[in-house]
Coordinates of C-alpha atoms in Angstrom, one line a residue:
M5 CA -27.8 -8.5 -0.5
T6 CA -27.1 -9.0 -3.7
L7 CA -23.9 -7.8 -5.5
N8 CA -23.4 -4.6 -6.8
S9 CA -23.9 -5.5 -10.9
T10 CA -20.5 -2.6 -11.1
I11 CA -18.9 -4.7 -8.7
D12 CA -20.2 -8.2 -10.3
K13 CA -19.0 -6.8 -14.2
V14 CA -15.6 -5.2 -13.7
T15 CA -14.3 -8.7 -11.9
D16 CA -17.0 -11.3 -14.3
R17 CA -13.6 -8.6 -16.6
I18 CA -10.5 -9.0 -14.8
R19 CA -11.5 -13.2 -14.3
T20 CA -12.1 -13.1 -18.4
R21 CA -8.9 -11.7 -18.9
S22 CA -6.9 -13.5 -16.4
R23 CA -7.5 -16.4 -17.3
P24 CA -4.0 -17.9 -19.3
S25 CA -2.0 -16.1 -16.3
R26 CA -4.0 -17.3 -13.4
E27 CA -4.6 -21.1 -14.2
A28 CA -1.1 -21.9 -15.4
Y29 CA -0.3 -19.2 -12.0
L30 CA -2.5 -22.1 -10.1
A31 CA -1.5 -24.8 -11.6
R32 CA 2.0 -24.1 -10.9
I33 CA 1.0 -23.6 -7.4
G34 CA -1.1 -27.5 -7.2
A35 CA 2.3 -28.5 -8.3
A36 CA 3.9 -27.4 -5.4
R37 CA 0.9 -28.3 -3.7
D38 CA 1.0 -32.2 -4.5
K39 CA 4.5 -32.4 -3.9
G40 CA 3.8 -33.3 0.2
P41 CA 5.5 -31.0 2.8
A42 CA 9.1 -30.2 1.9
R43 CA 11.1 -31.2 5.1
A44 CA 10.1 -35.2 3.5
H45 CA 12.4 -34.9 0.9
L46 CA 15.2 -33.5 2.2
S47 CA 18.0 -35.3 3.0
C48 CA 19.3 -35.9 6.5
S49 CA 22.2 -34.4 6.0
G50 CA 19.6 -31.3 4.4
Q51 CA 17.6 -31.9 7.6
A52 CA 20.3 -30.8 10.1
H53 CA 21.5 -27.7 8.7
A54 CA 18.1 -26.5 9.5
Y55 CA 17.0 -28.1 12.5
A56 CA 20.6 -26.9 14.0
G57 CA 20.3 -23.8 15.4
A58 CA 16.2 -24.9 16.3
G59 CA 17.5 -25.2 19.7
S60 CA 14.4 -27.3 21.8
D61 CA 12.0 -27.8 18.9
Q62 CA 15.1 -29.9 17.1
D63 CA 14.2 -32.5 18.2
A64 CA 10.2 -31.8 16.9
L65 CA 11.5 -31.2 13.7
A66 CA 13.8 -33.8 13.5
T67 CA 10.9 -36.6 14.9
R68 CA 7.3 -35.3 14.6
D69 CA 4.8 -35.0 11.5
A70 CA 4.2 -31.5 13.3
G71 CA 3.6 -28.4 11.2
N72 CA 7.2 -25.9 10.9
L73 CA 5.9 -22.0 10.3
G74 CA 8.3 -19.9 8.5
I75 CA 8.7 -16.1 9.9
V76 CA 9.8 -13.6 7.3
T77 CA 10.3 -10.3 9.2
A78 CA 11.1 -7.2 8.5
Y79 CA 11.9 -5.8 11.6
N80 CA 14.5 -3.3 12.6
D81 CA 14.4 -0.8 15.1
M82 CA 15.5 2.4 12.9
L83 CA 11.0 2.3 11.4
S84 CA 9.2 2.5 14.3
A85 CA 6.0 0.8 12.3
H86 CA 8.5 -2.5 12.8
Q87 CA 10.3 -2.0 15.6
P88 CA 7.6 -4.1 17.3
F89 CA 8.5 -6.7 15.5
E90 CA 11.8 -7.7 17.9
R91 CA 10.0 -9.4 20.0
F92 CA 7.3 -11.5 17.7
P93 CA 9.0 -14.6 16.9
E94 CA 9.7 -15.7 20.2
L95 CA 6.0 -14.8 20.3
I96 CA 5.2 -17.3 17.1
R97 CA 7.2 -19.8 18.3
Q98 CA 5.6 -19.9 21.4
A99 CA 1.4 -20.3 20.3
A100 CA 3.2 -23.3 18.2
R101 CA 5.1 -24.8 20.9
E102 CA 1.5 -24.7 23.0
A103 CA 0.0 -25.6 19.3
G104 CA 2.3 -28.9 18.7
G105 CA 4.2 -27.6 16.8
T106 CA 7.2 -24.8 15.3
A107 CA 8.5 -21.4 14.3
Q108 CA 11.6 -20.6 13.2
V109 CA 12.5 -17.8 11.2
A110 CA 13.0 -18.8 7.5
G111 CA 14.9 -14.7 6.4
G112 CA 14.5 -11.1 6.7
V113 CA 13.5 -8.4 4.0
P114 CA 15.0 -4.9 3.8
A115 CA 12.4 -3.0 5.1
M116 CA 12.7 1.5 5.0
C117 CA 11.6 4.5 6.0
D118 CA 9.6 6.8 3.1
G119 CA 9.2 9.3 6.3
V120 CA 13.5 9.6 6.3
T121 CA 14.0 9.8 2.4
Q122 CA 11.7 11.7 1.3
G123 CA 12.6 13.9 -0.9
E124 CA 16.2 12.4 -0.2
A125 CA 18.5 10.2 -2.2
G126 CA 17.4 7.7 -1.1
M127 CA 14.1 8.1 -1.8
E128 CA 15.1 7.0 -5.6
L129 CA 14.7 3.2 -4.2
S130 CA 12.3 3.7 -2.7
L131 CA 10.3 1.8 -4.7
F132 CA 12.0 -0.7 -6.7
S133 CA 12.8 -2.1 -2.5
R134 CA 9.3 -4.0 -3.0
D135 CA 10.4 -6.0 -5.1
V136 CA 13.5 -6.2 -3.1
I137 CA 11.8 -7.3 -0.1
A138 CA 10.0 -10.3 -3.1
L139 CA 13.2 -11.5 -4.1
A140 CA 14.5 -11.3 -0.5
T141 CA 10.6 -13.6 0.4
G142 CA 11.6 -15.9 -2.0
V143 CA 15.1 -16.7 -0.7
A144 CA 13.6 -16.9 3.1
L145 CA 11.5 -19.4 1.9
S146 CA 13.8 -21.5 -0.7
H147 CA 14.7 -23.5 2.2
N148 CA 11.6 -25.7 1.1
T149 CA 11.0 -26.6 5.4
F150 CA 7.7 -24.6 6.6
D151 CA 4.2 -26.0 5.7
A152 CA 2.7 -21.8 6.6
A153 CA 4.2 -19.2 6.7
V154 CA 3.7 -15.6 8.4
Y155 CA 4.9 -12.3 7.5
L156 CA 5.9 -9.4 9.7
G157 CA 5.7 -5.8 8.5
V158 CA 3.6 -2.3 7.5
C159 CA 4.6 -0.3 5.2
D160 CA 4.8 1.4 2.0
K161 CA 6.2 -1.0 0.3
I162 CA 7.0 -4.0 2.6
V163 CA 3.1 -5.1 2.7
P164 CA 3.2 -5.2 -0.8
G165 CA 6.4 -6.7 -1.0
L166 CA 5.4 -9.1 1.0
V167 CA 2.8 -10.3 -0.9
I168 CA 4.2 -10.6 -4.3
G169 CA 7.6 -13.2 -2.5
A170 CA 4.1 -15.2 -0.6
Q171 CA 3.0 -16.0 -4.0
A172 CA 5.9 -16.7 -5.2
F173 CA 5.1 -20.1 -2.5
G174 CA 1.4 -19.7 -2.3
H175 CA 0.5 -23.3 -1.9
L176 CA 1.5 -22.4 1.7
P177 CA -0.7 -20.8 3.8
A178 CA 0.3 -17.2 5.1
V179 CA -1.1 -14.4 7.3
F180 CA -0.4 -11.4 7.7
L181 CA 1.0 -9.8 11.1
P182 CA 0.8 -6.5 12.1
A183 CA 2.7 -4.2 14.4
G184 CA -0.1 -1.6 15.2
P185 CA -0.8 1.8 15.0
M186 CA 1.4 5.0 17.8
T187 CA -0.6 5.7 20.0
S188 CA -2.2 9.3 18.9
G189 CA 0.8 12.5 19.4
I190 CA -0.3 15.6 18.5
S191 CA -2.4 16.1 16.0
N192 CA -1.9 15.6 12.1
D193 CA -3.5 18.9 11.3
E194 CA -1.2 21.0 13.7
K195 CA 1.9 18.9 11.9
A196 CA 1.2 20.4 9.0
E197 CA 0.5 23.7 10.0
V198 CA 3.9 23.7 11.4
R199 CA 6.1 22.5 8.1
K200 CA 4.2 24.4 5.8
K201 CA 5.3 27.3 7.9
F202 CA 8.4 26.6 8.4
A203 CA 8.0 26.0 3.7
A204 CA 7.0 30.4 4.5
G205 CA 9.9 30.9 6.9
E206 CA 7.7 31.7 9.5
A207 CA 9.4 29.0 11.2
T208 CA 12.6 27.7 13.0
R209 CA 13.8 25.1 12.5
A210 CA 13.4 24.3 15.9
E211 CA 10.4 24.7 15.8
L212 CA 9.8 21.5 13.2
M213 CA 11.8 19.7 15.0
A214 CA 9.9 19.7 18.3
S215 CA 7.3 19.7 15.9
E216 CA 7.9 16.3 13.9
M217 CA 9.0 14.8 17.9
A218 CA 5.7 15.3 19.0
A219 CA 4.4 13.8 16.4
Y220 CA 6.0 10.5 15.9
H221 CA 6.8 9.9 19.1
G222 CA 7.1 5.8 19.6
P223 CA 6.7 2.2 18.7
G224 CA 4.4 1.7 16.2
T225 CA 3.2 3.4 13.1
C226 CA 2.5 6.7 11.9
T227 CA -1.2 8.1 12.4
F228 CA -2.2 9.7 9.5
Y229 CA -4.1 7.4 6.3
G230 CA -0.9 7.7 4.2
T231 CA 0.7 4.3 2.4
A232 CA 1.6 1.8 5.5
N233 CA -1.9 2.2 7.6
T234 CA -3.8 2.1 3.5
N235 CA -1.6 -0.7 3.7
Q236 CA -2.9 -2.5 7.0
M237 CA -6.2 -2.2 5.4
L238 CA -6.2 -3.6 2.7
M239 CA -4.6 -7.0 4.5
E240 CA -8.4 -7.0 5.6
F241 CA -10.4 -6.3 3.1
M242 CA -8.7 -9.3 1.6
G243 CA -8.4 -11.6 4.3
L244 CA -5.0 -12.4 4.9
H245 CA -4.8 -10.7 8.8
L246 CA -7.4 -12.1 11.5
P247 CA -10.3 -9.8 11.6
G248 CA -9.9 -7.0 13.7
A249 CA -6.3 -7.1 14.5
S250 CA -4.8 -3.7 12.1
F251 CA -5.1 -0.5 13.8
V252 CA -4.3 -2.2 18.1
N253 CA -1.2 -0.9 19.0
P254 CA 2.1 -1.9 19.3
N255 CA 2.8 -3.7 22.9
T256 CA -0.4 -4.2 24.2
E257 CA -2.5 -7.3 26.0
L258 CA -4.3 -7.6 22.9
R259 CA -1.8 -7.5 20.2
D260 CA 0.5 -10.1 21.2
A261 CA -3.0 -12.3 22.3
L262 CA -3.5 -11.7 18.1
T263 CA 0.1 -12.7 17.2
R264 CA 0.1 -15.9 19.0
E265 CA -3.3 -16.0 17.6
G266 CA -1.9 -15.4 14.3
A267 CA 0.5 -18.1 14.4
R268 CA -2.2 -21.2 15.4
R269 CA -3.7 -20.3 13.0
A270 CA -1.6 -20.1 9.8
L271 CA -0.4 -23.6 11.1
S272 CA -4.2 -24.9 11.4
L273 CA -4.3 -24.0 7.4
S274 CA -1.1 -26.0 6.5
A275 CA -2.0 -29.0 4.4
L276 CA -1.3 -31.5 7.1
G277 CA -4.9 -30.5 8.6
N278 CA -8.9 -30.6 7.2
N279 CA -8.0 -26.6 6.2
Y280 CA -5.6 -26.2 4.1
T281 CA -6.3 -22.7 3.3
P282 CA -3.3 -21.4 0.3
V283 CA -3.0 -18.4 0.1
G284 CA -3.0 -18.4 -3.8
E285 CA -6.2 -19.4 -3.5
V286 CA -7.7 -16.7 -1.0
L287 CA -5.7 -14.4 -3.3
D288 CA -8.0 -14.5 -6.1
E289 CA -10.4 -12.5 -8.2
R290 CA -12.8 -12.2 -5.7
A291 CA -10.3 -10.7 -2.9
Y292 CA -8.0 -8.0 -5.1
V293 CA -11.9 -6.3 -6.0
N294 CA -13.1 -6.8 -2.3
G295 CA -9.0 -4.7 -1.7
I296 CA -10.0 -1.6 -4.3
V297 CA -13.6 -1.3 -2.9
G298 CA -11.9 -1.0 0.4
L299 CA -9.1 1.5 -1.5
H300 CA -11.8 4.1 -2.6
A301 CA -13.6 3.5 0.5
T302 CA -11.4 4.7 2.6
G303 CA -9.7 7.6 0.7
G304 CA -6.5 5.5 0.7
S305 CA -3.1 6.1 -1.4
T306 CA -2.8 6.6 -4.4
N307 CA 0.4 3.9 -4.0
L308 CA -1.7 1.9 -4.3
V309 CA -2.8 1.7 -7.3
I310 CA 0.9 0.5 -8.7
H311 CA 1.0 -1.7 -5.8
M312 CA -2.1 -3.5 -6.1
V313 CA -1.6 -4.5 -9.5
A314 CA 1.8 -6.3 -9.4
M315 CA 0.5 -7.5 -6.5
A316 CA -2.0 -9.0 -8.3
R317 CA 0.7 -10.2 -11.3
A318 CA 2.3 -12.4 -9.0
G319 CA -0.6 -14.4 -8.9
G320 CA -1.3 -14.3 -12.8
I321 CA -4.4 -11.5 -11.9
V322 CA -4.4 -8.9 -14.3
L323 CA -5.8 -5.5 -13.1
D324 CA -5.8 -2.5 -14.9
W325 CA -6.4 1.1 -13.8
E326 CA -9.5 1.3 -15.9
D327 CA -11.1 -1.4 -13.0
F328 CA -10.3 1.0 -10.8
A329 CA -12.0 3.9 -11.7
E330 CA -15.6 2.5 -12.8
L331 CA -15.4 1.0 -9.2
S332 CA -14.8 4.0 -7.8
E333 CA -17.8 5.0 -9.3
E334 CA -19.5 3.3 -7.1
I335 CA -18.2 2.6 -4.2
P336 CA -19.0 5.5 -1.4
L337 CA -16.0 7.5 0.9
M338 CA -17.3 6.9 4.4
A339 CA -14.2 7.7 6.8
R340 CA -11.9 11.2 7.7
V341 CA -9.0 10.2 8.3
Y342 CA -5.8 12.8 8.5
P343 CA -5.1 13.9 5.1
N344 CA -8.9 13.3 4.0
G345 CA -10.2 14.7 7.8
L346 CA -8.6 16.2 11.0
A347 CA -8.5 12.1 13.0
D348 CA -5.7 9.8 12.8
V349 CA -6.9 6.0 12.5
N350 CA -6.8 5.5 16.0
H351 CA -9.5 8.0 16.1
F352 CA -11.1 6.0 13.1
H353 CA -10.6 2.4 15.0
A354 CA -12.2 3.7 18.1
A355 CA -15.2 4.8 15.9
G356 CA -15.9 2.0 14.0
G357 CA -13.2 0.9 11.9
L358 CA -12.8 -1.7 9.0
G359 CA -15.1 -3.9 11.3
Y360 CA -18.4 -1.4 10.8
M361 CA -17.2 -0.3 7.6
I362 CA -16.4 -3.8 5.9
G363 CA -20.4 -4.7 7.7
S364 CA -22.3 -1.6 6.1
L365 CA -20.8 -2.4 2.7
L366 CA -21.5 -6.0 2.7
T367 CA -24.5 -5.0 4.0
E368 CA -25.4 -2.4 -0.1
G369 CA -23.9 -5.9 -1.5
L370 CA -20.3 -3.1 -2.8
L371 CA -18.3 -6.3 -1.1
H372 CA -18.3 -9.8 -2.0
D373 CA -19.0 -12.1 1.4
D374 CA -17.8 -15.2 -0.3
T375 CA -14.3 -14.4 -0.4
R376 CA -11.4 -17.1 1.8
T377 CA -10.3 -16.1 4.6
V378 CA -7.2 -17.1 6.6
A379 CA -10.0 -16.6 9.6
G380 CA -13.3 -18.9 7.4
D381 CA -15.2 -18.9 4.0
G382 CA -16.9 -15.7 4.2
L383 CA -16.2 -11.7 4.7
N384 CA -18.4 -11.3 7.3
H385 CA -16.0 -12.6 9.7
Y386 CA -13.7 -9.4 9.6
T387 CA -17.5 -7.7 10.8
A388 CA -16.7 -9.1 14.2
E389 CA -14.1 -7.8 16.6
P390 CA -10.8 -9.2 18.9
K391 CA -11.6 -8.5 22.5
L392 CA -8.9 -9.8 25.9
I393 CA -12.3 -11.6 28.5
D394 CA -10.4 -12.6 31.2
G395 CA -7.1 -12.5 29.5
A396 CA -8.8 -15.3 26.6
L397 CA -8.8 -14.3 22.8
T398 CA -12.5 -13.7 21.6
W399 CA -14.4 -12.4 18.4
Q400 CA -17.8 -11.0 19.7
P401 CA -19.8 -8.3 16.9
G402 CA -19.3 -5.5 16.7
S403 CA -21.3 -2.2 17.3
G404 CA -23.5 -2.0 13.8
E405 CA -23.0 2.3 13.6
S406 CA -20.1 4.8 13.7
L407 CA -19.3 6.0 17.2
N408 CA -18.7 9.1 15.3
D409 CA -20.2 10.3 12.3
K410 CA -17.4 13.1 11.4
I411 CA -14.9 10.2 11.3
L412 CA -17.0 7.3 9.7
R413 CA -20.4 7.2 8.1
P414 CA -22.3 3.8 6.7
A415 CA -22.1 3.2 2.9
S416 CA -26.2 4.5 3.0
E417 CA -25.7 7.9 3.7
P418 CA -20.9 8.5 2.5
F419 CA -19.2 11.7 2.7
Q420 CA -19.7 11.9 -0.7
A421 CA -20.8 9.3 -3.4
T422 CA -18.4 8.0 -5.1
G423 CA -14.4 7.2 -4.8
G424 CA -11.4 8.4 -2.5
L425 CA -8.9 7.4 -7.3
R426 CA -9.5 9.3 -10.3
R427 CA -8.4 7.8 -12.9
L428 CA -7.1 10.7 -15.5
T429 CA -6.8 10.4 -19.8
G430 CA -6.7 12.6 -22.0
S431 CA -3.2 14.1 -24.8
M432 CA -1.2 13.9 -21.5
G433 CA -1.7 10.1 -20.9
V434 CA -3.2 8.4 -18.2
G435 CA -2.8 8.9 -14.5
V436 CA -4.3 9.7 -11.5
M437 CA -5.7 11.2 -8.1
K438 CA -6.4 11.2 -4.9
V439 CA -9.3 13.8 -4.6
S440 CA -11.0 12.3 -0.8
A441 CA -8.5 15.2 0.3
V442 CA -8.8 17.7 -2.5
A443 CA -11.8 20.1 -2.0
E444 CA -14.6 20.7 -5.2
E445 CA -13.2 23.5 -5.6
H446 CA -9.8 22.6 -7.1
Q447 CA -10.1 19.9 -8.3
V448 CA -10.1 21.6 -11.6
V449 CA -7.3 23.7 -12.9
E450 CA -6.2 24.7 -17.1
A451 CA -3.4 27.4 -16.4
P452 CA -0.1 27.2 -17.5
V453 CA 2.9 25.0 -17.1
R454 CA 6.0 25.5 -15.6
V455 CA 8.2 22.8 -16.3
F456 CA 10.7 21.2 -13.7
H457 CA 13.1 17.7 -14.2
D458 CA 13.9 17.3 -10.6
Q459 CA 12.0 18.7 -6.9
E460 CA 14.9 21.4 -6.6
E461 CA 14.7 22.7 -9.1
V462 CA 10.6 23.9 -8.2
K463 CA 12.1 25.2 -4.6
T464 CA 14.7 26.4 -5.8
A465 CA 11.8 28.7 -7.9
F466 CA 9.7 28.9 -5.0
K467 CA 12.6 30.8 -2.5
A468 CA 13.0 33.0 -5.9
G469 CA 8.9 34.1 -5.7
E470 CA 8.7 33.1 -9.9
F471 CA 5.1 31.5 -9.4
T472 CA 3.2 34.4 -9.2
G473 CA 0.3 33.2 -10.5
D474 CA -1.8 30.0 -11.9
V475 CA 0.6 27.5 -12.6
I476 CA 0.4 24.1 -12.8
V477 CA 3.6 22.4 -12.2
V478 CA 4.6 19.7 -13.7
V479 CA 7.7 17.6 -12.8
R480 CA 9.2 14.9 -14.7
F481 CA 12.0 12.2 -16.2
Q482 CA 10.9 11.7 -12.4
G483 CA 8.8 7.8 -13.9
P484 CA 11.1 4.1 -12.4
K485 CA 12.2 4.5 -15.6
A486 CA 14.2 7.7 -15.0
N487 CA 15.3 7.2 -11.7
G488 CA 12.8 4.9 -10.0
M489 CA 9.9 6.8 -9.4
P490 CA 10.1 8.3 -6.1
E491 CA 7.5 10.2 -4.1
L492 CA 7.8 14.3 -3.7
H493 CA 5.6 15.4 -1.1
S494 CA 8.7 17.8 -0.4
L495 CA 6.5 18.9 -2.3
T496 CA 3.3 19.6 -0.6
P497 CA 4.0 22.1 2.1
L498 CA 5.1 24.8 -0.7
L499 CA 2.3 24.3 -3.4
S500 CA 0.2 24.8 -0.6
I501 CA 1.2 27.8 0.4
L502 CA 0.2 29.0 -3.1
Q503 CA -2.9 27.5 -2.9
G504 CA -3.7 29.5 0.3
R505 CA -2.9 33.0 -1.6
G506 CA -6.2 32.3 -4.0
Q507 CA -4.4 30.9 -6.8
K508 CA -5.1 28.2 -9.3
V509 CA -2.7 25.3 -8.7
A510 CA -2.1 21.7 -9.8
L511 CA 0.9 19.4 -10.4
V512 CA 1.9 17.0 -12.7
T513 CA 4.8 14.2 -12.6
D514 CA 5.8 10.8 -14.1
G515 CA 7.0 10.3 -10.7
R516 CA 4.7 9.8 -6.9
M517 CA 3.0 11.3 -4.2
S518 CA 3.4 10.3 -0.6
G519 CA 0.1 8.5 0.5
A520 CA -0.2 11.6 3.1
S521 CA -0.4 14.7 0.1
G522 CA -3.8 15.6 -0.6
K523 CA -5.1 18.9 -0.8
V524 CA -3.3 20.1 -3.8
P525 CA -4.5 18.2 -6.7
A526 CA -1.6 16.2 -8.3
A527 CA -1.8 14.1 -11.5
I528 CA 0.3 11.7 -10.4
H529 CA 1.5 8.4 -12.1
V530 CA 1.6 9.7 -15.5
S531 CA 1.7 7.2 -17.7
P532 CA 4.3 6.5 -20.4
E533 CA 7.5 8.1 -17.9
A534 CA 8.3 10.9 -19.4
L535 CA 12.1 8.5 -20.6
D536 CA 9.3 6.6 -22.9
G537 CA 7.9 9.6 -24.9
G538 CA 5.2 10.5 -23.0
P539 CA 3.3 13.8 -24.5
I540 CA 4.5 14.8 -21.0
A541 CA 8.0 14.8 -22.0
K542 CA 6.5 18.0 -24.9
L543 CA 6.0 20.3 -22.5
A544 CA 7.5 23.8 -22.6
D545 CA 6.9 27.1 -20.3
G546 CA 3.9 28.9 -20.7
D547 CA 2.0 25.6 -22.4
L548 CA -1.9 25.6 -21.3
V549 CA -2.8 21.8 -19.9
R550 CA -6.4 21.6 -17.7
V551 CA -6.5 19.0 -14.7
D552 CA -10.1 17.6 -13.9
A553 CA -10.5 15.7 -11.2
K554 CA -14.5 16.0 -11.8
A555 CA -14.8 14.8 -15.9
G556 CA -10.6 12.5 -15.4
T557 CA -9.3 14.1 -18.1
L558 CA -5.4 15.7 -18.3
E559 CA -5.2 17.5 -21.3
I560 CA -2.9 19.5 -23.5
L561 CA -4.4 22.3 -24.6
T562 CA -2.1 24.8 -26.4
D563 CA -2.0 23.8 -30.2
G564 CA 1.4 21.4 -31.5
V565 CA 2.7 20.3 -28.9
L566 CA 2.5 16.3 -29.7
D567 CA 4.0 17.6 -32.9
R568 CA 7.6 19.0 -30.2
P569 CA 10.5 16.3 -30.1
N570 CA 10.7 15.0 -27.4
A571 CA 12.9 17.2 -24.1
E572 CA 15.9 14.8 -22.9
A573 CA 17.1 15.5 -19.5
D574 CA 20.3 15.1 -17.9
L575 CA 19.8 12.1 -15.8
S576 CA 23.5 11.4 -15.0
G577 CA 23.5 12.6 -11.3
V578 CA 20.9 9.5 -10.2
Q579 CA 22.9 6.9 -11.8
S580 CA 25.2 6.8 -8.3
G581 CA 25.5 7.8 -4.8
T582 CA 23.2 5.5 -2.2
G583 CA 23.5 3.1 -3.6
R584 CA 21.9 4.5 -6.5
E585 CA 23.9 2.6 -9.3
L586 CA 22.7 -1.4 -7.5
F587 CA 20.0 -1.0 -8.9
A588 CA 20.6 0.6 -12.6
M589 CA 18.7 -3.5 -13.2
F590 CA 16.0 -2.1 -11.7
R591 CA 15.7 0.9 -14.1
N592 CA 16.5 -0.3 -17.2
T593 CA 13.7 -3.3 -16.6
V594 CA 11.4 -2.3 -14.9
G595 CA 7.6 -1.7 -16.1
T596 CA 5.7 1.1 -16.3
A597 CA 3.0 2.3 -13.4
S598 CA -0.1 1.3 -15.2
T599 CA 1.7 -2.6 -14.9
G600 CA 2.8 -1.5 -11.2
A601 CA 6.0 -0.5 -12.2
T602 CA 8.0 -4.1 -11.2
I603 CA 10.7 -5.6 -12.6
F604 CA 8.1 -8.9 -12.7
S605 CA 6.0 -7.4 -15.4
E606 CA 6.6 -9.7 -18.2
I607 CA 7.0 -12.5 -16.4
T608 CA 3.8 -12.8 -14.2
A609 CA 1.3 -11.1 -16.8

């Protein structure tokens, strides 16, 4: 199938825009490649230090010219999604030995849970943790003793941070090894209903606790289609997972087989062999466009609109929100997974999952089929399904059809003709809205605003019964420079209650919303942020604003607003406590949301 003309045009525009920075990046990783295997340049003392803790692998590291695999892990046992990684290093070491190589844990990176920190002070460190993870990845690989690397991470900031860090060592092959989703608990819709009842005072805390524990009940990532599972989709569309690896449950024979094969595959891609595949060349403009296509086709998390921009810049590729918007008009929404539907990711995977989706998009010419991947050249590898037959891992052709068209549909007969995300522009600036879960009748809201400077003020007003008519709730001074750009997902239940009463309601903020947010229209990531003097800083209670996802506009309708001085906020309360004082440097140097909200903006653009 001929490549869709819009995809071709957008890719070419990105390539042209990025040429100077991309060429500089490729020259840099080419120079690293040309130095040859890193261990050969270490002194004997340096090598002895690096091998002293390797146990039975010491001799192989010191005397054999075999590949050494670095493991960068986000393991901790506080996050259900990352707890399964406790077993992975030994599986990887065994697989490396069987392939004639070795493997060592190069280092760990932090991994925090946005589900735990929602509405708490720790959420103000969440976005910045992505760049900390990238830095920690650089430290892990800085010993320069590895021929390839595998990356163990799943959740919201962890995968983007690992990708940024991996590209700093872009001359090394990289394979990402996921842990998989937890098995299905109570339905996400049932969980959300109890949350709404609790917010309305109709359910007790004990009932809420029982509901949450029934939803989040075991090892693996959360089963709704939020940022964590959007990350997993992205790694397949961009060719960094083994095909079909994303949504295999933890601690199963198939998951273990995929982990071992991922280690063997990473070693086989090193410069020591004949199939050298550095990650810096896998992640080219085509791969990023394929990732954006996957984001729209699945109705993925808005967080990736920020993360993908930052990830791309680490490889010298400059993405713009305009690219996302233009592609959204061409890419059909093919999936209905909570919060965009009732199914969870286990149901999605059973219905055909990513393999079916990639195959259908390829058939319609909506993906680049000629990308390099860790599975080989060509994205068609990712239409196959992994199977464990008589103990041996193999890939077989997918079914070629959806097994449940209420969850997954072909690109030619989608749930809606355009993608799940919208770019909004107008006198307010530029923002983003996830529309895949917003009913059509709620996608246009014109109403007076109520302005707040933190989410607790919103909750107080709600409890006081102050929201009696149509309203656009504006929560400002939530951008990356102000307080780290926290997610405001804890506002979702109360705004859903207002919407359920028949009120027209929307949220406008320079902060973020969770990838799990959906039914209430939310214009988020508004840029410039209030602390940068964006128009959002000029609004006052009662000003009329129009949020129009259909037209892609975000307009201030009241005359004279832009002539006002900017409002100021007392941010002293968000500068310290829960580690926030350690991140002052990040707040002072971070770029805009539209450039990835990263401290690396200036050196990677």
